[in-house]
Structure formats: C-alpha cells, structure tokens
Coordinates of C-alpha atoms in Angstrom, one line a residue:
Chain H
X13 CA 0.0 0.0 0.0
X14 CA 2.9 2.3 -0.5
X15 CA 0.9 3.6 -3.7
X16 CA -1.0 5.9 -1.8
X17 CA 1.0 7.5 0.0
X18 CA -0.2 11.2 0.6
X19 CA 2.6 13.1 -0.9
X20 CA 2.9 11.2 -4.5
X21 CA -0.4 12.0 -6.2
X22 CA 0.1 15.9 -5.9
X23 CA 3.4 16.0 -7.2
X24 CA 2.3 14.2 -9.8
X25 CA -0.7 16.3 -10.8
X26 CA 1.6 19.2 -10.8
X27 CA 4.2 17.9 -13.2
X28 CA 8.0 17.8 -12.8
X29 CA 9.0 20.7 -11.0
X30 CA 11.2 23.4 -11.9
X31 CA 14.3 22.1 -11.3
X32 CA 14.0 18.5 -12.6
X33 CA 15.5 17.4 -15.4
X34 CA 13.0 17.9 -17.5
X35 CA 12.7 21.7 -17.0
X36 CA 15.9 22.8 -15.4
X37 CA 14.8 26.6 -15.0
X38 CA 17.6 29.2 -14.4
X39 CA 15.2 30.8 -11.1
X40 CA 13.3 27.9 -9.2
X41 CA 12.2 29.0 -6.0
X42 CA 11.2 25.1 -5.2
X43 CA 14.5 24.8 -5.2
X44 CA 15.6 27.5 -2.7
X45 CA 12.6 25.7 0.1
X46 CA 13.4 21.8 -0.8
X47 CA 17.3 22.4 -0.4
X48 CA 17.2 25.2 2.0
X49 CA 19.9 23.3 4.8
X50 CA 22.3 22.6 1.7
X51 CA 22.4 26.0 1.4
X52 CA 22.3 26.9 4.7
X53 CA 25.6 25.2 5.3
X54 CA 27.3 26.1 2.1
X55 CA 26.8 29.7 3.1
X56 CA 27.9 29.2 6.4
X57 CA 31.2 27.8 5.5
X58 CA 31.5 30.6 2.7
X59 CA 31.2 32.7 5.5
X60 CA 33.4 31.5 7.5
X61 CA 36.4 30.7 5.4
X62 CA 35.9 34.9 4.1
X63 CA 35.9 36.0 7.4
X64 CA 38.6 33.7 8.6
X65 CA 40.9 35.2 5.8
X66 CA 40.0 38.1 6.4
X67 CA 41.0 38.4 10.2
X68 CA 44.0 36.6 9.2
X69 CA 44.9 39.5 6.7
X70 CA 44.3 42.4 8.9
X71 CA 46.0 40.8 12.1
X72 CA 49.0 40.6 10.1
X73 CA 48.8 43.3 7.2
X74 CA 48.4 46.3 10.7
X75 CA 51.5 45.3 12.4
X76 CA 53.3 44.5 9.0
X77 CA 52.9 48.2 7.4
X78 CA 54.0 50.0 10.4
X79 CA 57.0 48.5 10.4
X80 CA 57.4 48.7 6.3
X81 CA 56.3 52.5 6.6
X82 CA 59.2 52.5 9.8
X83 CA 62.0 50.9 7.5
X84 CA 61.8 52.1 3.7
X85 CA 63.9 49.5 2.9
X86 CA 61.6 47.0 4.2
X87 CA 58.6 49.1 2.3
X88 CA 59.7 48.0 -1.1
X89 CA 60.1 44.2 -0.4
X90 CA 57.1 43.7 0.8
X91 CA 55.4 45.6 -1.7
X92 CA 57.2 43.5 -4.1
X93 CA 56.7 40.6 -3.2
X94 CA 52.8 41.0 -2.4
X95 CA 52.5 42.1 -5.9
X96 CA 54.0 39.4 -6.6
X97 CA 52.0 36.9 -4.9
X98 CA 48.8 39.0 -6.5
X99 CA 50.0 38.3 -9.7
X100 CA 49.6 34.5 -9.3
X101 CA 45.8 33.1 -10.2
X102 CA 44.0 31.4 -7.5
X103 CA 43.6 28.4 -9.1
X104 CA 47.4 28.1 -8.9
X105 CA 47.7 29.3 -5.5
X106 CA 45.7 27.0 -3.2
X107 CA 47.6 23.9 -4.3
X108 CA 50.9 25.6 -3.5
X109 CA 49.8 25.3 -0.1
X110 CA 48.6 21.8 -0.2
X111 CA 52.0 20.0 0.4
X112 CA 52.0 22.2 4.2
X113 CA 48.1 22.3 5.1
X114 CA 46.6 19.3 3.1
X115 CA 43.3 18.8 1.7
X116 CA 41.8 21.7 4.4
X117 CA 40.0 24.8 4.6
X118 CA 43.4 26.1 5.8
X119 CA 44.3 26.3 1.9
X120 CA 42.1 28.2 1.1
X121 CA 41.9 30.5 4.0
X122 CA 45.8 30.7 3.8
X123 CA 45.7 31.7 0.3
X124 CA 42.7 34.1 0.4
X125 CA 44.4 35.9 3.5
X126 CA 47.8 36.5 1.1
X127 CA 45.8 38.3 -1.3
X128 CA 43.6 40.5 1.0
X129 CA 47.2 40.9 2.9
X130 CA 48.4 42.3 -0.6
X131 CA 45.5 45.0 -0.4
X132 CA 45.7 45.7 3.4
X133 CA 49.4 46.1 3.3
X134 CA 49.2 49.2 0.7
X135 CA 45.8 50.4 1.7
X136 CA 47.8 50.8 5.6
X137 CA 50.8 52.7 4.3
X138 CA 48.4 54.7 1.9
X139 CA 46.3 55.9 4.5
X140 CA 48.9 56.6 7.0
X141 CA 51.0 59.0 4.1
X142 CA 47.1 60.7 4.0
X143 CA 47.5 61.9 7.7
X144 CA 49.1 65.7 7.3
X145 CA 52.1 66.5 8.8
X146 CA 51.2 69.5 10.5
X147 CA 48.8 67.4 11.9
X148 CA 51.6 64.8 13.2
X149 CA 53.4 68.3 14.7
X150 CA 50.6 69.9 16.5
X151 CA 50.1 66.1 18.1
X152 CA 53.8 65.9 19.2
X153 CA 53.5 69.8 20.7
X154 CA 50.6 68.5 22.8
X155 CA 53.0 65.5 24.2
X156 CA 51.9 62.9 22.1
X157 CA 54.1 60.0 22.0
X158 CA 54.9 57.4 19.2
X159 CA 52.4 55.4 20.8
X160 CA 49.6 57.5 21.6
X161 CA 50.2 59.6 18.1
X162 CA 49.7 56.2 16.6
X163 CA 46.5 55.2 18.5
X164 CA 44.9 58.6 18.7
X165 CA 46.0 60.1 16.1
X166 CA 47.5 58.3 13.1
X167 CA 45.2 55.2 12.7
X168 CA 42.0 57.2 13.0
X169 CA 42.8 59.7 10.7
X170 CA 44.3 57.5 8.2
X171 CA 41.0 54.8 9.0
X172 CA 38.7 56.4 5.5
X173 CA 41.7 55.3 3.6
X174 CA 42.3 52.1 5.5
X175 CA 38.4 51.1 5.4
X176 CA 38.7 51.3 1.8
X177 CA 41.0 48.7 1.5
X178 CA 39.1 46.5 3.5
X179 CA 35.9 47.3 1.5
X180 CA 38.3 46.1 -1.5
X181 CA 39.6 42.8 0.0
X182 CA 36.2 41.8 1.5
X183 CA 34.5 41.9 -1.8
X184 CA 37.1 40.3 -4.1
X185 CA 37.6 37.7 -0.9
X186 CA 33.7 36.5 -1.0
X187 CA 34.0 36.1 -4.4
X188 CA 37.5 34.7 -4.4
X189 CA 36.2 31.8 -1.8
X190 CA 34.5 30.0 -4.4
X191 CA 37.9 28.9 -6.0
X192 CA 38.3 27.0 -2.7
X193 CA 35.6 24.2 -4.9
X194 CA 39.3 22.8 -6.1
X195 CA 39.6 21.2 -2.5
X196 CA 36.1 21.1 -1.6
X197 CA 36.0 24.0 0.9
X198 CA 34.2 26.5 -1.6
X199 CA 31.5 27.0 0.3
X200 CA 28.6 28.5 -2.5
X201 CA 31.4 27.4 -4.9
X202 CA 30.6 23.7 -3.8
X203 CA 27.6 24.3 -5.0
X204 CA 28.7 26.1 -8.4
X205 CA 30.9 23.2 -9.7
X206 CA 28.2 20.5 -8.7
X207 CA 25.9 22.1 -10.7
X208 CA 28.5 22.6 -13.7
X209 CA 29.3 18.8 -13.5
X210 CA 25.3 17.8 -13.3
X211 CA 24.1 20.7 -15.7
X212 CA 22.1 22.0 -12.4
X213 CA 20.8 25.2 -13.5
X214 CA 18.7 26.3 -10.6
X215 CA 21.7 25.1 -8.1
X216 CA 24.2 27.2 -10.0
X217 CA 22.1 30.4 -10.4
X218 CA 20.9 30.7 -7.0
X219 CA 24.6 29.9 -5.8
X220 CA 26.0 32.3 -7.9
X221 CA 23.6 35.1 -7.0
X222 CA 24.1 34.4 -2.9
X223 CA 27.8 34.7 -3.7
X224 CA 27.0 38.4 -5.1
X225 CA 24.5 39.2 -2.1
X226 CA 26.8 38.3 0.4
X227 CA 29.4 40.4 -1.1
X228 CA 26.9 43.3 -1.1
X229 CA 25.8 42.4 2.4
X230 CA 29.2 42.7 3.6
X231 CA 30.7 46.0 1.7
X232 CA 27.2 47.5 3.8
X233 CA 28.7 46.5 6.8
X234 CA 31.8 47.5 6.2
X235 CA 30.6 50.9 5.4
X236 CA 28.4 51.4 8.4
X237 CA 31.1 50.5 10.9
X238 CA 33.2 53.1 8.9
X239 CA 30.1 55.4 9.7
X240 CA 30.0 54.3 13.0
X241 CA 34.2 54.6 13.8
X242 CA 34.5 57.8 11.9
X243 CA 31.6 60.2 13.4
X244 CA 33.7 63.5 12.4
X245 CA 33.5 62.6 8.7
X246 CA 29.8 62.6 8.6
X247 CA 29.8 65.9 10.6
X248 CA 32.0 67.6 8.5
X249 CA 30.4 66.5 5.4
X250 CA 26.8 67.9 6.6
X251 CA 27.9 71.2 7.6
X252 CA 29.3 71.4 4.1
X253 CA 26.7 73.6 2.2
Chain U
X6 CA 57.1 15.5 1.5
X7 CA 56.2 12.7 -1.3
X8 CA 53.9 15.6 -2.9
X9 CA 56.8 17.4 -4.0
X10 CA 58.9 14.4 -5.1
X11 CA 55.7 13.5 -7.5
X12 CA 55.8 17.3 -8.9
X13 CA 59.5 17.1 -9.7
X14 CA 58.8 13.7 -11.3
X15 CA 56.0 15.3 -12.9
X16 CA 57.8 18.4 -13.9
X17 CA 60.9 16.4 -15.6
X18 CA 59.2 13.7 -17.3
X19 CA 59.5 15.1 -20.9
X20 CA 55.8 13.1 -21.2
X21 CA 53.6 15.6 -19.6
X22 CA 54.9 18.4 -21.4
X23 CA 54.7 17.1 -25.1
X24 CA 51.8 15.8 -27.3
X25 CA 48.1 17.0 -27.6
X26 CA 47.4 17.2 -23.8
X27 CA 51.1 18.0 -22.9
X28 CA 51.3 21.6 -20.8
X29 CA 53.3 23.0 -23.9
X30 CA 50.1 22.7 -26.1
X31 CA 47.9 24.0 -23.1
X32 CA 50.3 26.6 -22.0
X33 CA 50.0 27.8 -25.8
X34 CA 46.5 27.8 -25.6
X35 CA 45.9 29.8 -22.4
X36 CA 48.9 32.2 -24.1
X37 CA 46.2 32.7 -27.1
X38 CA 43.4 33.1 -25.3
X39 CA 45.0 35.2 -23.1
X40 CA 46.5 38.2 -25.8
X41 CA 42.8 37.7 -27.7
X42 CA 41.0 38.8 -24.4
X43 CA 43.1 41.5 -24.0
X44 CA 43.3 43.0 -27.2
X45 CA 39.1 42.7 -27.5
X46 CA 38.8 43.9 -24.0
X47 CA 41.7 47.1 -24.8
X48 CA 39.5 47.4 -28.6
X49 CA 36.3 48.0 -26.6
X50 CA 37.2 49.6 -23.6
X51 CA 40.3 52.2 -24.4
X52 CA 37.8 54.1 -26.6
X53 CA 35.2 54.8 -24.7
X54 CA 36.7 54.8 -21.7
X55 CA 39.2 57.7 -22.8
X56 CA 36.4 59.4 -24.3
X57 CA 34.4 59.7 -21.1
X58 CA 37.1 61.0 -20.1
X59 CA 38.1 64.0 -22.6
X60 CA 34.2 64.3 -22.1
X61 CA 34.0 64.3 -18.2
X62 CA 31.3 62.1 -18.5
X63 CA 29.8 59.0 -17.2
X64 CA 32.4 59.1 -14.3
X65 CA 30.0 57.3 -11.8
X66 CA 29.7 54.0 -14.3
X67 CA 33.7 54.1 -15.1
X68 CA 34.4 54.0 -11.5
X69 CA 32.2 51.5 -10.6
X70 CA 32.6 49.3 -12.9
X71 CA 35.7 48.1 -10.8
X72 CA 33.7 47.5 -7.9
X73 CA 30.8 45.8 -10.0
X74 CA 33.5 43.4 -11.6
X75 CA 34.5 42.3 -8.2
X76 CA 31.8 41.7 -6.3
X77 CA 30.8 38.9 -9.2
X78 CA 32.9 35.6 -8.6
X79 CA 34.9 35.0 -12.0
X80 CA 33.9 31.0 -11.3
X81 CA 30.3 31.9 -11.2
X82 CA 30.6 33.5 -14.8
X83 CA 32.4 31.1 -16.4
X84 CA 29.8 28.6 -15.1
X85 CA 26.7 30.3 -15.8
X86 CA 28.4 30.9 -19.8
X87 CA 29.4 27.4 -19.9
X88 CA 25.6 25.8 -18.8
X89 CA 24.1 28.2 -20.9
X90 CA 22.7 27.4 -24.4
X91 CA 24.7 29.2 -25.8
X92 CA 28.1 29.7 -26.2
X93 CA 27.8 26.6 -24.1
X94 CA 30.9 24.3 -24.3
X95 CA 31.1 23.3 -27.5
X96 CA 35.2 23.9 -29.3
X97 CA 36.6 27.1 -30.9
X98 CA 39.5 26.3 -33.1
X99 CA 42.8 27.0 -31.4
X100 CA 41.4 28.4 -28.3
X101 CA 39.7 24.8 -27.5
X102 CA 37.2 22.9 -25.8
X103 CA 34.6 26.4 -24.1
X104 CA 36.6 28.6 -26.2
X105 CA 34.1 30.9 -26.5
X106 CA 32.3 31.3 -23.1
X107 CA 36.2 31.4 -21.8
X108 CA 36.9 34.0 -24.5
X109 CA 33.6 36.3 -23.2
X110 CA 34.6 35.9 -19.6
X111 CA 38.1 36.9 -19.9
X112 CA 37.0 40.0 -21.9
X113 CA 34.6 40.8 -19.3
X114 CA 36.8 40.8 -16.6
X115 CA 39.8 42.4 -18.3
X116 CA 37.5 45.7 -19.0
X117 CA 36.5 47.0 -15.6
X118 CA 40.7 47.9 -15.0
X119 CA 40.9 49.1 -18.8
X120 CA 37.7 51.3 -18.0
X121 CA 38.3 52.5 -14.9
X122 CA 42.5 53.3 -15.2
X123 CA 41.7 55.3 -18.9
X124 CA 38.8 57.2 -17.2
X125 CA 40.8 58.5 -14.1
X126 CA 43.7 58.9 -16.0
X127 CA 42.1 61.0 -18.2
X128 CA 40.6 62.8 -15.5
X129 CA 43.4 63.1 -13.8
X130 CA 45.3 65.9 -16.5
X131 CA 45.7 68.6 -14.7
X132 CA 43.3 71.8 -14.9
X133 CA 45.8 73.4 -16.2
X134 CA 47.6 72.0 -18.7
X135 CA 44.2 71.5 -20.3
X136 CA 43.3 75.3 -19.8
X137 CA 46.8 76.2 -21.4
X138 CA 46.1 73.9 -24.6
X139 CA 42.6 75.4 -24.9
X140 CA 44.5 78.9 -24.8
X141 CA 46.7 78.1 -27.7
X142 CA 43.5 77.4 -29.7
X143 CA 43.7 74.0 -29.5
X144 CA 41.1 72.0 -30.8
X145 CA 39.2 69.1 -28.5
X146 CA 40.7 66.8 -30.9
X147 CA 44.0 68.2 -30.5
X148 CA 44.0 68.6 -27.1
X149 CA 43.0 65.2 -26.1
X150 CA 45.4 63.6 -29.4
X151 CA 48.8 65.8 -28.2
X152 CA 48.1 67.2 -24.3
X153 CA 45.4 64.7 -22.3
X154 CA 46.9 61.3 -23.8
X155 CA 50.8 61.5 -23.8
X156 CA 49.9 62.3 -20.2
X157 CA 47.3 59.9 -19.1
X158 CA 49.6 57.2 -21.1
X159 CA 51.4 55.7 -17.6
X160 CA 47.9 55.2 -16.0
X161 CA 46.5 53.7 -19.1
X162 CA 49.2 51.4 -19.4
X163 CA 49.7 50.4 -15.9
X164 CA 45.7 49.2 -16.7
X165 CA 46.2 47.1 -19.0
X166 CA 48.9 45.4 -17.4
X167 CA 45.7 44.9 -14.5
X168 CA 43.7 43.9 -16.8
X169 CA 46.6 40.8 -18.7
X170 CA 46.8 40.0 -14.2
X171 CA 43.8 39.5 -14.5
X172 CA 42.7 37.8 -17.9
X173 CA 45.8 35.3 -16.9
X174 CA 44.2 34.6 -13.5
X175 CA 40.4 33.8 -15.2
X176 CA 42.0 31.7 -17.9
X177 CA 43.4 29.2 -15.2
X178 CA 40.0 29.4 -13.0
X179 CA 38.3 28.6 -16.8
X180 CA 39.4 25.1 -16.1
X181 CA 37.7 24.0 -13.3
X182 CA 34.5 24.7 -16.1
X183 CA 36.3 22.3 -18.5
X184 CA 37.3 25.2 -20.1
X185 CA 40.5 25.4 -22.0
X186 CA 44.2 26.1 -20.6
X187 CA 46.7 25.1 -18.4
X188 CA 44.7 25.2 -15.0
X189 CA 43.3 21.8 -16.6
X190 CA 46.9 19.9 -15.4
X191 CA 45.4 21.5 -12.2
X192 CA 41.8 20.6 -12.0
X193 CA 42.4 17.0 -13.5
X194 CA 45.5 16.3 -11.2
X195 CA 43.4 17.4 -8.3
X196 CA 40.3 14.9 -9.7
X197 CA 42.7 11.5 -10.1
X198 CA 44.6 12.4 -6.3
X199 CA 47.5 12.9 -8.1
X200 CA 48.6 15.7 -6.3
X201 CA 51.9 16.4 -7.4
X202 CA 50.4 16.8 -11.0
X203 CA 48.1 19.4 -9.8
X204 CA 51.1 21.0 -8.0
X205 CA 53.0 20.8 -11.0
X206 CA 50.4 22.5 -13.3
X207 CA 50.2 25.3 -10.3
X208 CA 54.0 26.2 -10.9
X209 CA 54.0 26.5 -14.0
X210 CA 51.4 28.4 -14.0
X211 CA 52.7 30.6 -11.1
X212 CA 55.7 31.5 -13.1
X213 CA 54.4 32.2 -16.0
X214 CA 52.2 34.7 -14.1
X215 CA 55.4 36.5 -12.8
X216 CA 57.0 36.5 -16.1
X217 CA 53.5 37.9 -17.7
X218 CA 54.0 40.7 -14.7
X219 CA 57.9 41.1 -15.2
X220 CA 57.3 41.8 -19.0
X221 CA 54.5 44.2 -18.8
X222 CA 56.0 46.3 -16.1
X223 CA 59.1 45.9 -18.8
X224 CA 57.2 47.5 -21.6
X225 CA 55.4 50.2 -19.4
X226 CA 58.9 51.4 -18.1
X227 CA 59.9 51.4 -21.9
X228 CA 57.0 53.1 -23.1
X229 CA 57.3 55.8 -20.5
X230 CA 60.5 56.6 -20.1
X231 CA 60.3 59.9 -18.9
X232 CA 57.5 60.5 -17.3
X233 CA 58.5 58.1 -14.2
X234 CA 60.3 60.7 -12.7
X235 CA 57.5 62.8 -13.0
X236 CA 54.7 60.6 -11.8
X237 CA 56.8 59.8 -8.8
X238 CA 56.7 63.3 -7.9
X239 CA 53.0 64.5 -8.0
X240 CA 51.8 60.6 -7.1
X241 CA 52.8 61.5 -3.2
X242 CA 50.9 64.5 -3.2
X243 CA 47.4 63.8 -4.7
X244 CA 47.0 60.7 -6.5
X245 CA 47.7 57.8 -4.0
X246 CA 43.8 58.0 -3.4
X247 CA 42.3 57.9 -6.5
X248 CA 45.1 55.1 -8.0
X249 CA 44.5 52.4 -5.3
X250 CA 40.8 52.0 -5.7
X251 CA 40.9 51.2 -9.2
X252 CA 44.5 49.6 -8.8
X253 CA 43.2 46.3 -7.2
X254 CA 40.8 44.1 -10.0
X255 CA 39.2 40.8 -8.4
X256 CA 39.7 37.4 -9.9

C-alpha cells in the first residue's frame, strides 16, 4: 500500500518541477525551500572561510605596514613581493599550499588571507601617508608620544583610507572563496561546480547570486562600521553647504 | 614531503609536457586566449573609456565598474556561460574545448581595470595644462590627441597590465569549467589524487604569471620613459587615493 502515499499523487498532478531534469529553470524557488539546509551550510562555510581570511589578513597586514612605513627598505620588499604573490591566479595558489596544510579549509583561508594581505598592506601605508604633517606636529606639541600619536592620532585619521581597502579585500575575498571548490572547501562554490558537472541550472544560479548578495551584504557593513568609527566625517560633510 | 617528489617527477618527465594534452600545447592555448581577451577587452574599452574621459562624463559608471566586476565571482561566470545554451561548451579552433564562453569571460573581466584606469587617468590631467592647450587654440581633438593622452599614457598602461593579471588569473579558473588552458593539469591532477600533477600545473602556472607581470611592467617602463620621474613626484601629493581604488581588480 505504499501507492497511496499522501505526498505522491500531488506532485504528480503538478508535473516535474522546476528544477527537474525535465525543466531545469535558471530561477526555481522550489529549489531555494526543498534544499534550503544545503544552502544553509554552504553559506555558512563561505562565510566563514571569508571572514577567517579576512582576520587573518588584517592581524598581520596592521603590524606589518607600520614597520614597512618604519623601514623604507623593508617598504619595497614587501610591496614587491605581495604584488607578486597577487599576480599569481588562485587556481594556482591554493595547491601551493597543499604540500604544508593538506586537503583543508586552511588552503584556502591561507591563500585568500595572502591576497587581501596584498591589499591591506598598501591600503595601511596609503592611509597613514594621507595623515598631514602639521597634523603629526601639532600632536607631538601636545605631548603625544609614538604610541599615543599612533593610536589617537595616526590610525583614525588614516582609518577612511584604510576602510577602503578592507571594502576592497572583502568583496574580491567572497568572491574569491569560491575557487576554494578545487579542495572542496568552496562554500557557494561547492555548489557552483556541482551544478557545472550535473548541468544543475537552478543550483548554480541561486549559488552564484548568494555569492553576489553576500558580497553586497558585507561592503554594507563595512561601510556602516566606517560610519559608525569615523563620526567626524559625517559631521563635517553635513555642515558642508 | 612525497607531494613534492611526485611534482618534480612530474615536472621532468618530458611526457607531460609534449603531445596534444602536454602543458606545452595547453600553455600555448591559455597564451592565445590570453592576448585575444586582452586586445578585445583594450578594442572595446580604451575608446570609450578615454572618451568619457576628454568628455568628463559618465564618471559614476567608469568608476564602478571596478567594484561591480569584483563583487561577481569570475567562477560563477564562467559557469553560468558554460551551462548556458549558448556559447555553451562546445570547441573554438585553437582556443579549444569552451573557447568561446572562456573568451567572453576573460573580456569581461579584463574591462573593468581598462575602463576604470583610462577614465581617471584622463581625469586626472591637470586643470591646467588642459586650460593652457585650450588657450593656444587647440582643438578638443587636438587637445586630447597631443596634451590629455601622452599624459594619461602611464595610468593607461599600468591598466592594461591589471587587466593581462587579470585575464591570466580567469583563464586558469576557466578550467575548473572544463574550459581550455593550463589550470586543466590542475583541475584533473586534483580529480585523479594525483597531487603532485596538480602542484606541477600550479608552478608553471605561477611562473608564468610572474614572467607575464615582469614583461608588462618591462614594456610600461619602456614606453614611459620619462615620465616616471614625473609621476613619482606628483603621485605623493594627490594621487595615491584615486590610483588604489581602481589599482586592485578581483579574480
């Protein structure tokens, strides 16, 4: 009596859905509902393999550009060689990694991390050459030291600039993650090249288009907590006529 | 560390780098595509890019047009070209299996750094040189042809080497789509576990990406020779800004 059980006959009467194999739609909402966990979770690890690499990048790119912008020597190298790193695709990036970290997310949070490094490093120096000199002077008359003319002074000013490079590196890093398919840590990008290899319309389209959303989603928030940080700005901008 | 003892194997056996498959014949191919995508993205973009720029129009689009390319994954393209009727998989001549969706991808995403590089560097002429040429009686023509271009050349140039970064970077991700190039010792090295073929693929490809960079910053300095000096000197005062925004394109 498994005939007639209550589910069959309606999805019968209503034909194959949208994103069977005999219709394979580009938009099937279906879709989004029936697989809602798989998507769930592939968005949950893009997410946190982005903001992994992300941390990674700013923990080290801070600490690394004060001391290039300290020793100009040092400045050059390490501008070199992140371009240099840059100019290598990310398909060719992750499995130089592999022999040290394996078939892991650590790949591709390790490689993503040396790119958004790239931008952080330069975005860091940038923003601290922005800060004007007199303003560096009047700071040091008051009794600032390096320290506190870093903390208080420096880094907030230079933080517009800074919070630019981050809005850069975030972006390109959500949609960089997707690359990470090649050892199956991709998050939406799991989902991409299955639906490349099964001619999965619906699956691809609705993977792709998260991967844009959350890159929108997260440029937002960047830019509100640079609203939020950098209260002056906004002041200064509205009292501008 | 028996990866790396299977790439060197991999790397000297004369066998993977000859015949049809071999990463000669692939390296070749990705090399075509490669200069096609950039001279159909430089074709399209250059002109109206610069003329937006002698214009002062249209700033908004040319600007953003960075940040749009970005935010869309290059994989996601390639694989929405590639399932797509059309141009679908199916073989262009020398540039291979997906030739064509790989060839409209690149192009795509070697335009947003052509764009937005021409546009500000246009832009970017100072006031008054342009007010002096228009006080000589130039002509727009003339004053974009011998004052706004020989000026916005470094910028322009320093572009299009972006934008060959770039349409190298896409051509290797094309694989993972069964698309053509070398990222395929890659993506089919990573399929069978044989990882030291996949690392293999990943070096060559690597260097090749730093010899790409090494000659393009090559033929800037060559086609600039002079202007360095000068660049240098007003890049510290105003233009750090505007040249890191559309410095970095997204892959």
């Amino acid at each position: 009596m498994t005939l007639l059980s209550p589910g069959a006959p309606v999805q019968q009467a209503s034909g194959p859905t949208c994103y069977s194999q005999l219709r394979n739609d580009w938009f099937c909402w279906d879709y989004v509902t029936d697989r809602r966990e798989e998507l769930i979770d592939a968005t949950t690890q893009h997410v946190t393999i982005t903001l992994a690499a992300l941390l990674l990048a700013v923990a080290v790119a801070l600490p690394l550009g004060l001391i290039a912008r300290r020793y100009p020597r040092l400045e050059s190298a390490v501008l070199g060689v992140s371009t240099g790193i840059y100019t290598i695709p990310s398909l060719a990036l992750f499995p130089l990694f592999l022999p040290f970290t394996g078939l892991s997310a650590a790949t591709v949070i390790l490689g993503l991390a040396l790119y958004a490094l790239t931008i952080l490093v330069r975005a860091v120096l940038d923003g601290l050459r922005a800060v004007p000199e007199d303003v560096r002077e009047a700071a040091r008359g008051l009794g600032h030291g390096p320290t506190r003319l870093l903390l208080g002074v420096e880094l907030p000013l230079a933080l517009p600039v800074l919070m630019a490079g981050l809005r850069v590196a975030a972006v390109s890093t959500v949609a960089l993650t997707t690359v990470g398919t090649l050892v199956s840590y991709g998050g939406l990008g799991n989902l991409i090249s299955h639906g490349v290899a099964r001619d999965f319309r619906a699956e691809l389209l609705t993977a792709s288009v998260l991967c844009v959303l959350l890159a929108l989603l997260l440029d937002a928030l960047i830019v509100g907590a640079q609203r939020l940080l950098t209260p002056w700005s906004r002041e200064t901008r509205g009292a501008r006529p | 560390m028996r990866i790396l003892a299977d790439t060197w194997a991999y790397l000297s056996d004369p066998a993977s780098w000859t015949g049809s498959g071999g990463m000669l014949a692939l390296l070749l191919e990705q090399l075509l595509l490669s200069v096609t995508a950039l001279a159909l993205a430089a074709l399209i973009g250059l002109p109206v890019a610069l003329a937006l720029g002698h214009l002062g129009r249209g700033g908004f689009l040319a600007i953003n047009v960075s940040n749009i390319g970005r935010a869309v994954p290059t994989f996601a393209l390639l694989a929405l070209l590639v399932t797509a009727d059309w141009p679908g998989t199916a073989s262009l001549g020398p540039y291979g299996r997906a030739g064509l969706a790989t060839l409209i991808a690149l192009t795509l995403f070697a335009l947003p750094p052509i764009i937005t590089n021409a546009y500000v560097a246009v832009r970017e002429v100072p006031g008054d040189v342009v007010e002096a040429a228009r006080g000589m009686g130039m002509t727009g023509w003339q004053l974009f042809a011998r004052a706004e271009l020989p000026l916005a050349l470094p910028l322009v140039l320093s572009g299009l080497r972006l934008a060959l970064v770039q349409v190298w970077a896409t051509a290797t991700i094309a694989a993972l789509v069964a698309g053509p190039g070398l990222g395929r010792v890659i993506t089919d090295g990573f399929a069978a576990n044989d990882y030291g073929k996949g690392i293999a693929g990943a070096v060559v490809v690597a260097i090749v990406a730093l010899g790409l960079e090494v000659f393009a910053a090559l033929v800037q300095r060559l086609a600039t020779p002079h202007r360095r000096a000068v660049r240098r000197g007003t890049a510290s005062a105003h233009a750090p800004r505007v040249e890191s925004p559309a410095g970095e394109p997204g892959r």
